[in-house]
mmCIF file of N, CA and C in Angstrom:
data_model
loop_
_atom_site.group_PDB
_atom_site.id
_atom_site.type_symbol
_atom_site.label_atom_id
_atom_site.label_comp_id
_atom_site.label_asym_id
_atom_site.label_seq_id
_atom_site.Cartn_x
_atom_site.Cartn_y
_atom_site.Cartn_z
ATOM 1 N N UNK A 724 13.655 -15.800 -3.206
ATOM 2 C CA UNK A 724 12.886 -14.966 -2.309
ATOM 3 C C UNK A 724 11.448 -14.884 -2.816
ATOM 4 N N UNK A 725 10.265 -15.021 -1.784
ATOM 5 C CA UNK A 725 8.780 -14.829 -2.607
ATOM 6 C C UNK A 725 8.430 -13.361 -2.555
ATOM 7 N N UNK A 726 7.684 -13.496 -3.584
ATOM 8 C CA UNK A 726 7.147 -12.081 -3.922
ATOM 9 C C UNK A 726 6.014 -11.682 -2.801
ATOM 10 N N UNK A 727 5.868 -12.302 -1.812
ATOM 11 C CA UNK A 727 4.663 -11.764 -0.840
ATOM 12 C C UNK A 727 5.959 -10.987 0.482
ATOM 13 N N UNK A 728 5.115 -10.159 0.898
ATOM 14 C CA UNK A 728 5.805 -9.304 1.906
ATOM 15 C C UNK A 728 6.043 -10.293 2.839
ATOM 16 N N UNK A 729 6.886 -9.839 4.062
ATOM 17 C CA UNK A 729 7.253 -10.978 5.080
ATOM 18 C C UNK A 729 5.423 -10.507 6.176
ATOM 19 N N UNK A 730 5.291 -11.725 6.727
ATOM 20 C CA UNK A 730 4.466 -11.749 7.725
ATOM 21 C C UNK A 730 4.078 -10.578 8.636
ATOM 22 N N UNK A 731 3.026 -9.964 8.843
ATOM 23 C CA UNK A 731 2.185 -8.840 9.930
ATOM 24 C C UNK A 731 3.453 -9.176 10.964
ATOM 25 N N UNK A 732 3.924 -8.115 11.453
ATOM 26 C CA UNK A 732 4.375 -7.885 12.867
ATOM 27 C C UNK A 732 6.331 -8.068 12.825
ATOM 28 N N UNK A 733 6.640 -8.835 11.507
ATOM 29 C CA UNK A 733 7.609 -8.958 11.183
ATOM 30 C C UNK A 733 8.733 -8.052 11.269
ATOM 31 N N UNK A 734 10.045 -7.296 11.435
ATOM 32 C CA UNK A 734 10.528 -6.145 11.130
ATOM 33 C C UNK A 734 11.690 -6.805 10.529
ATOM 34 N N UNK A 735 12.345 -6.043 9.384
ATOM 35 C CA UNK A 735 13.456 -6.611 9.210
ATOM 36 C C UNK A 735 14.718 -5.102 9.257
ATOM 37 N N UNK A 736 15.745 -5.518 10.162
ATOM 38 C CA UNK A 736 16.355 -4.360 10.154
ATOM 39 C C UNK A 736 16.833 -3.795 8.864
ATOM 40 N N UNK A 737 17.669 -3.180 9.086
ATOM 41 C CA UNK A 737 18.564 -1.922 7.534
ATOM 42 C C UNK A 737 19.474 -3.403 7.033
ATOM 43 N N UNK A 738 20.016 -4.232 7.501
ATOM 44 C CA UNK A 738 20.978 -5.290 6.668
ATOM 45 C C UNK A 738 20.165 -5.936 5.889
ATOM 46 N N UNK A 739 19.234 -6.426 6.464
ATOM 47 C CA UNK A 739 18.608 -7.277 6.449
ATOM 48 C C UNK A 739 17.808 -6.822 5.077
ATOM 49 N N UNK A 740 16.902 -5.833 5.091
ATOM 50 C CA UNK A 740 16.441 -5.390 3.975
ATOM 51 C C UNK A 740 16.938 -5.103 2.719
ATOM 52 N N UNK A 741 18.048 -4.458 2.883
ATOM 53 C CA UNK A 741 19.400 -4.648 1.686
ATOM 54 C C UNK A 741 19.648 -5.777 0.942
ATOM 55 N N UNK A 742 19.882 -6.829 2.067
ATOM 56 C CA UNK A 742 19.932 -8.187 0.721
ATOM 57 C C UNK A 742 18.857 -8.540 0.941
ATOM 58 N N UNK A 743 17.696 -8.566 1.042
ATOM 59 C CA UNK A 743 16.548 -9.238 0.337
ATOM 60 C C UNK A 743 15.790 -8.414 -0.821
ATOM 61 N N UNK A 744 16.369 -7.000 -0.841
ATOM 62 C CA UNK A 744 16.237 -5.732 -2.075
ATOM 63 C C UNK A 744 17.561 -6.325 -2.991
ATOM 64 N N UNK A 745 18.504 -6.942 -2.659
ATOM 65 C CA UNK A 745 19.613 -7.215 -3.496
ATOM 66 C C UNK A 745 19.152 -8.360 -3.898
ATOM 67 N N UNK A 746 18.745 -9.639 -3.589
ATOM 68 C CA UNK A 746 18.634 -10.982 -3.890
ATOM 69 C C UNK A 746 17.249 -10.677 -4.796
ATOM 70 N N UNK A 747 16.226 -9.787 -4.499
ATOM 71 C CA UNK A 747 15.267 -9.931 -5.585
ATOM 72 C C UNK A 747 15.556 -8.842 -6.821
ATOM 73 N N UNK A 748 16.477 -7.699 -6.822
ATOM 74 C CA UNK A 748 16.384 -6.538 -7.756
ATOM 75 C C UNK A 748 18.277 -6.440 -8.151
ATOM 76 N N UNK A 749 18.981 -6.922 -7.406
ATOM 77 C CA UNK A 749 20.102 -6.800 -7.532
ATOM 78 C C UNK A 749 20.776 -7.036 -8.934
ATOM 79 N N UNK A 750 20.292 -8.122 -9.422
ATOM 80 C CA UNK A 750 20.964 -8.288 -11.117
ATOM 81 C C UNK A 750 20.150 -7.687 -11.904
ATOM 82 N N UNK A 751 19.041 -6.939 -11.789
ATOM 83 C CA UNK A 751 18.720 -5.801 -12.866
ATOM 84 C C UNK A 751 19.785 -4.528 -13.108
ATOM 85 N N UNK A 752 20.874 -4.479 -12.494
ATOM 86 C CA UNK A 752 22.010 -3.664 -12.175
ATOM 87 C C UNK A 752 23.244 -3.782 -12.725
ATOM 88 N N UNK A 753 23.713 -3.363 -13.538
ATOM 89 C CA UNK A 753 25.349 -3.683 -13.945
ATOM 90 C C UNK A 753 26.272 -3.074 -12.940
ATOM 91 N N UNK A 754 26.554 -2.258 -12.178
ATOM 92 C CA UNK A 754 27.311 -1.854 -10.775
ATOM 93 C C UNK A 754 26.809 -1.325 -9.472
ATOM 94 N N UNK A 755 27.646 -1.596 -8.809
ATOM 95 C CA UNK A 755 27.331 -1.577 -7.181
ATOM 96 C C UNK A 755 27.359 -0.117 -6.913
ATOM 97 N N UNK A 756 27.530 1.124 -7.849
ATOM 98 C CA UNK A 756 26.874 2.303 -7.771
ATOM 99 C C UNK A 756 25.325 2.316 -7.833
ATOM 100 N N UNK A 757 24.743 1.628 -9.340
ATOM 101 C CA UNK A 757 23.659 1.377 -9.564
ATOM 102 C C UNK A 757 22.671 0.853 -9.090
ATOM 103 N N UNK A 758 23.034 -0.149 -8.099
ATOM 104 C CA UNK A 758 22.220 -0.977 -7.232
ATOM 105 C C UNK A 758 22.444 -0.067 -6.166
ATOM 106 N N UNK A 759 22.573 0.804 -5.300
ATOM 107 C CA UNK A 759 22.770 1.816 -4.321
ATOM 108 C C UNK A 759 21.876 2.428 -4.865
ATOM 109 N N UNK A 760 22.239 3.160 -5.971
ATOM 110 C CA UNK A 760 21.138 4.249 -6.292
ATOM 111 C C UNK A 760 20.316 3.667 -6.758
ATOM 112 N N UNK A 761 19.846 3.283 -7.505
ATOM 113 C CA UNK A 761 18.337 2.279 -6.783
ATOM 114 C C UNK A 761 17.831 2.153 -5.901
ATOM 115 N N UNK A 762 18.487 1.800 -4.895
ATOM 116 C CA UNK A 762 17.648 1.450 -3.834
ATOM 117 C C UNK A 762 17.343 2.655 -2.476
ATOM 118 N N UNK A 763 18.538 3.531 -2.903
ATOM 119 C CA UNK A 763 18.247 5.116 -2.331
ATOM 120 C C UNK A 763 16.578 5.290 -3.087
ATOM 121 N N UNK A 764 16.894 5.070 -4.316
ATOM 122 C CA UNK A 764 15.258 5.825 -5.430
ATOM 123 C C UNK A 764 13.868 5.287 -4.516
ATOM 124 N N UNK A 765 14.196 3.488 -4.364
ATOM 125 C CA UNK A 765 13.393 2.920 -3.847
ATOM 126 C C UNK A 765 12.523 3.279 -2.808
ATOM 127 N N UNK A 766 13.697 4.057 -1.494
ATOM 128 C CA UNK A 766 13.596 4.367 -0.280
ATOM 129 C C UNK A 766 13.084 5.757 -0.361
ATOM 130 N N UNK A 767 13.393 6.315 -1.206
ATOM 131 C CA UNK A 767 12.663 8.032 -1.351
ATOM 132 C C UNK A 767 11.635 8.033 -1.875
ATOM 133 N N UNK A 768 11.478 6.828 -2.575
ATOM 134 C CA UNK A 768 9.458 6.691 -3.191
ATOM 135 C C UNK A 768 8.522 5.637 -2.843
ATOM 136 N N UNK A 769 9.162 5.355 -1.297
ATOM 137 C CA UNK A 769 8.529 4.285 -1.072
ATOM 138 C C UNK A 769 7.222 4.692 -0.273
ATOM 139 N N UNK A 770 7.302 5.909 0.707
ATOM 140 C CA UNK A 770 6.017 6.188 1.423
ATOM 141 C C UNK A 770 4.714 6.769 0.156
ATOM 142 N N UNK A 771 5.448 7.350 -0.999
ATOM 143 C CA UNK A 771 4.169 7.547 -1.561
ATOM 144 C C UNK A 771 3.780 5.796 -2.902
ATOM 145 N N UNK A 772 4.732 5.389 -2.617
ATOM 146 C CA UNK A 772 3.792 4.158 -3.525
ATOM 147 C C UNK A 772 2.659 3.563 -2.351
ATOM 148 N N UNK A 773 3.693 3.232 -1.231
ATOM 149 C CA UNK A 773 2.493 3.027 -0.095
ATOM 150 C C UNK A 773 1.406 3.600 -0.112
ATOM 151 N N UNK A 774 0.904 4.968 -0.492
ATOM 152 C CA UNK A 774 -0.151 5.990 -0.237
ATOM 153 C C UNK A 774 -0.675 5.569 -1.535
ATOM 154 N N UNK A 775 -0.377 5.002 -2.783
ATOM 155 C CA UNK A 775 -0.984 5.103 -4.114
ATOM 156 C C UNK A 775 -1.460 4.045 -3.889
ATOM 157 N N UNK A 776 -0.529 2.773 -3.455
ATOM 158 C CA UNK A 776 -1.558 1.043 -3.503
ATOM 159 C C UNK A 776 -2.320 1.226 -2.692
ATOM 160 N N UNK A 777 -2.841 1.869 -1.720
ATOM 161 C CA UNK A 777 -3.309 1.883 -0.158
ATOM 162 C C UNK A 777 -4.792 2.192 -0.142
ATOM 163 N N UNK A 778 -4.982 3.470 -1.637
ATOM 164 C CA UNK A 778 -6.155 4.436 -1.638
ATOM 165 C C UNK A 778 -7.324 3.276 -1.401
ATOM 166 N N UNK A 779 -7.338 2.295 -2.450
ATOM 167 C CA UNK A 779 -8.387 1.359 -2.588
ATOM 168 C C UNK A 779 -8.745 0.957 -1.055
ATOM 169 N N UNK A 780 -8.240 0.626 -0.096
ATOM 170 C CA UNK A 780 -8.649 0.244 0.606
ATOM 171 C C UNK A 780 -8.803 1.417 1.623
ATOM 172 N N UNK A 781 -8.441 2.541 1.804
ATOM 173 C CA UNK A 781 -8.792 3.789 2.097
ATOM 174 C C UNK A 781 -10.323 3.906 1.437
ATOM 175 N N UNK A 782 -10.556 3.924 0.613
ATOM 176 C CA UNK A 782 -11.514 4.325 -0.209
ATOM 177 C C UNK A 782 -12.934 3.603 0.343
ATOM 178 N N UNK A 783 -12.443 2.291 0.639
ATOM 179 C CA UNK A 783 -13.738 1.334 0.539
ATOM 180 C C UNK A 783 -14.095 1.249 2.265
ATOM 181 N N UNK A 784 -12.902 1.527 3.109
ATOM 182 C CA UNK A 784 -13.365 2.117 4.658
ATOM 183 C C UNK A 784 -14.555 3.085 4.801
ATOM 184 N N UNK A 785 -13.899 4.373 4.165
ATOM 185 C CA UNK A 785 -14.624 5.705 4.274
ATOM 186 C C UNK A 785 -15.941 4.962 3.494
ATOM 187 N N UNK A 786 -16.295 4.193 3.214
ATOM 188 C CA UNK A 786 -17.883 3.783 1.943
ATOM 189 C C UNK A 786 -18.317 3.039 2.873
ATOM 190 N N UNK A 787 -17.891 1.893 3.274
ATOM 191 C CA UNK A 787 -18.024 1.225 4.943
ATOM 192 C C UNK A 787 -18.698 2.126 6.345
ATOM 193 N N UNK A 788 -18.202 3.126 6.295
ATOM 194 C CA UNK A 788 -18.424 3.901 7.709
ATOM 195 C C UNK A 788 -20.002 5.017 7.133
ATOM 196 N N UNK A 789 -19.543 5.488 5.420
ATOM 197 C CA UNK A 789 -20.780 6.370 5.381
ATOM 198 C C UNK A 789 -21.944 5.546 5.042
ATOM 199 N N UNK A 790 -21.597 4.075 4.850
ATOM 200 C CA UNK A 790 -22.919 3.124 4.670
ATOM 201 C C UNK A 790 -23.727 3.370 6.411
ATOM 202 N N UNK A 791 -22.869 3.096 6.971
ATOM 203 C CA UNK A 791 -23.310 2.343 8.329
ATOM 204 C C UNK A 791 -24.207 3.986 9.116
ATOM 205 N N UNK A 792 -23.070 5.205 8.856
ATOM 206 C CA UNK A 792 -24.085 6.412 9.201
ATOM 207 C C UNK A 792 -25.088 6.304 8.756
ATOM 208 N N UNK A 793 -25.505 6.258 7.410
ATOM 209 C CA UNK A 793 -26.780 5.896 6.600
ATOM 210 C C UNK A 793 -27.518 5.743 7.621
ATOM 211 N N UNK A 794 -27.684 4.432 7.350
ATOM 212 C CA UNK A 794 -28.160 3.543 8.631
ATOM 213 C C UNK A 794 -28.397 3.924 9.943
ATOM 214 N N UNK A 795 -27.638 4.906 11.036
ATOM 215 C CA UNK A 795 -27.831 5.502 12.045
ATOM 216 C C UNK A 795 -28.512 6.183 11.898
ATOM 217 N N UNK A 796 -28.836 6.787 10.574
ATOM 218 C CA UNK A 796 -29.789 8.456 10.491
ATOM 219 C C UNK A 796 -30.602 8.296 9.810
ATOM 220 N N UNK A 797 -30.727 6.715 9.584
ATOM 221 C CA UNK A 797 -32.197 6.311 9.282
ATOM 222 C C UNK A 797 -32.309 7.330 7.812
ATOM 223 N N UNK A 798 -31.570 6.900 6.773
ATOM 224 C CA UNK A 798 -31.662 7.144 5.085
ATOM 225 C C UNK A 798 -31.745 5.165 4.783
ATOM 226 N N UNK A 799 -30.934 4.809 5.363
ATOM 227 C CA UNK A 799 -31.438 3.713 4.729
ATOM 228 C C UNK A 799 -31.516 2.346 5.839
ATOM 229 N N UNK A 800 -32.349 1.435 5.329
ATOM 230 C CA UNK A 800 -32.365 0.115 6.200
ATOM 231 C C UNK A 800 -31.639 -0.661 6.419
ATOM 232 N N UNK A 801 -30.381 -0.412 6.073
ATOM 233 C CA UNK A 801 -29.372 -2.030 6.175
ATOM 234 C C UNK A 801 -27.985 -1.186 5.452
ATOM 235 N N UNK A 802 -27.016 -1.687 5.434
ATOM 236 C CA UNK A 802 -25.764 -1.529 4.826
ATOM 237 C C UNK A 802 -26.044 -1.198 3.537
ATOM 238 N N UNK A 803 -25.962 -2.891 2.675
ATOM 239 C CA UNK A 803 -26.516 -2.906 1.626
ATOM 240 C C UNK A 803 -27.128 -2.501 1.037
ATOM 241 N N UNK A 804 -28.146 -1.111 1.754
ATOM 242 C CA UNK A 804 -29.467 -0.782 1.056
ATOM 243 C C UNK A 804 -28.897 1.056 1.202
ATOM 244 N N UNK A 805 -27.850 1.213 2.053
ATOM 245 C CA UNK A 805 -26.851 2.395 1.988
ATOM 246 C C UNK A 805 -26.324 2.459 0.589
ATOM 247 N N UNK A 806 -25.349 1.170 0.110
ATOM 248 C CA UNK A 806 -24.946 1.804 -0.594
ATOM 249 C C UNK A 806 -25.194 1.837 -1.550
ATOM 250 N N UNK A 807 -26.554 1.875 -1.640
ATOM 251 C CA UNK A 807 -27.413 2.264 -2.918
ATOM 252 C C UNK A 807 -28.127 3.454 -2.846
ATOM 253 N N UNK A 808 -27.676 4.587 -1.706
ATOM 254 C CA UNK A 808 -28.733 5.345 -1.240
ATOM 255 C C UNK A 808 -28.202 6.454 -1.645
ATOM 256 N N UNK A 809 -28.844 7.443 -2.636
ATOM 257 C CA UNK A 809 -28.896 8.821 -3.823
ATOM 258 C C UNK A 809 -29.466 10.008 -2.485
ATOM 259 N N UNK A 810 -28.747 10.715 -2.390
ATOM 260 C CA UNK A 810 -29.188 11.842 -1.304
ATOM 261 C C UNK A 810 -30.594 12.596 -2.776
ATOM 262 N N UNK A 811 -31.772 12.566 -1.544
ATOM 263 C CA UNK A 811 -33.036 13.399 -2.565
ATOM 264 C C UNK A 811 -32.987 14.065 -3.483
ATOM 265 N N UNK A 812 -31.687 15.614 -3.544
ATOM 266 C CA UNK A 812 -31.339 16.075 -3.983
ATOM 267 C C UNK A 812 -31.525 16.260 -4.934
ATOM 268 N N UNK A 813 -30.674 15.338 -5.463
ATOM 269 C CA UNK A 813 -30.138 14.837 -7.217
ATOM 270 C C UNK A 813 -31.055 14.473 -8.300
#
């Protein structure tokens, strides 16, 4: 099985996901209790690993959008020249 996620738009149902969580994590497991609970663990911490790998690109949107306001409100001339731009302030 490759280590890249399956393809944008892809779904794989509840079987389906099971053995491809079994075929890549399954023999780190000495019983078929263990590999269950695992993959219960998996499924209960999976929306916040999503939210932890995710920030970075969360992060660099919101820097994207306050470059480009910049720019609308006339602080700076160009993107590029946003995100170099120190409010007077400071």
């Amino acid at each position: 099985m490759s280590d890249e996620e399956p393809p944008s738009g892809s779904q794989m149902n509840a079987t389906e996901h099971w053995q491809a969580w079994l075929e890549r994590y399954g023999d780190d497991y000495a019983t078929a209790e263990e590999r269950r609970a695992a993959y219960r663990d998996f499924h209960a911490n999976l929306a916040e690993l999503r939210s932890v790998f995710s920030q970075a690109e969360r992060m660099h949107t919101a820097g994207y959008l306050q470059a480009h306001e910049r720019v609308a409100s006339g602080d700076a001339d160009s993107p590029a020249d946003a995100e170099l731009w120190a409010p007077t302030h400071l």
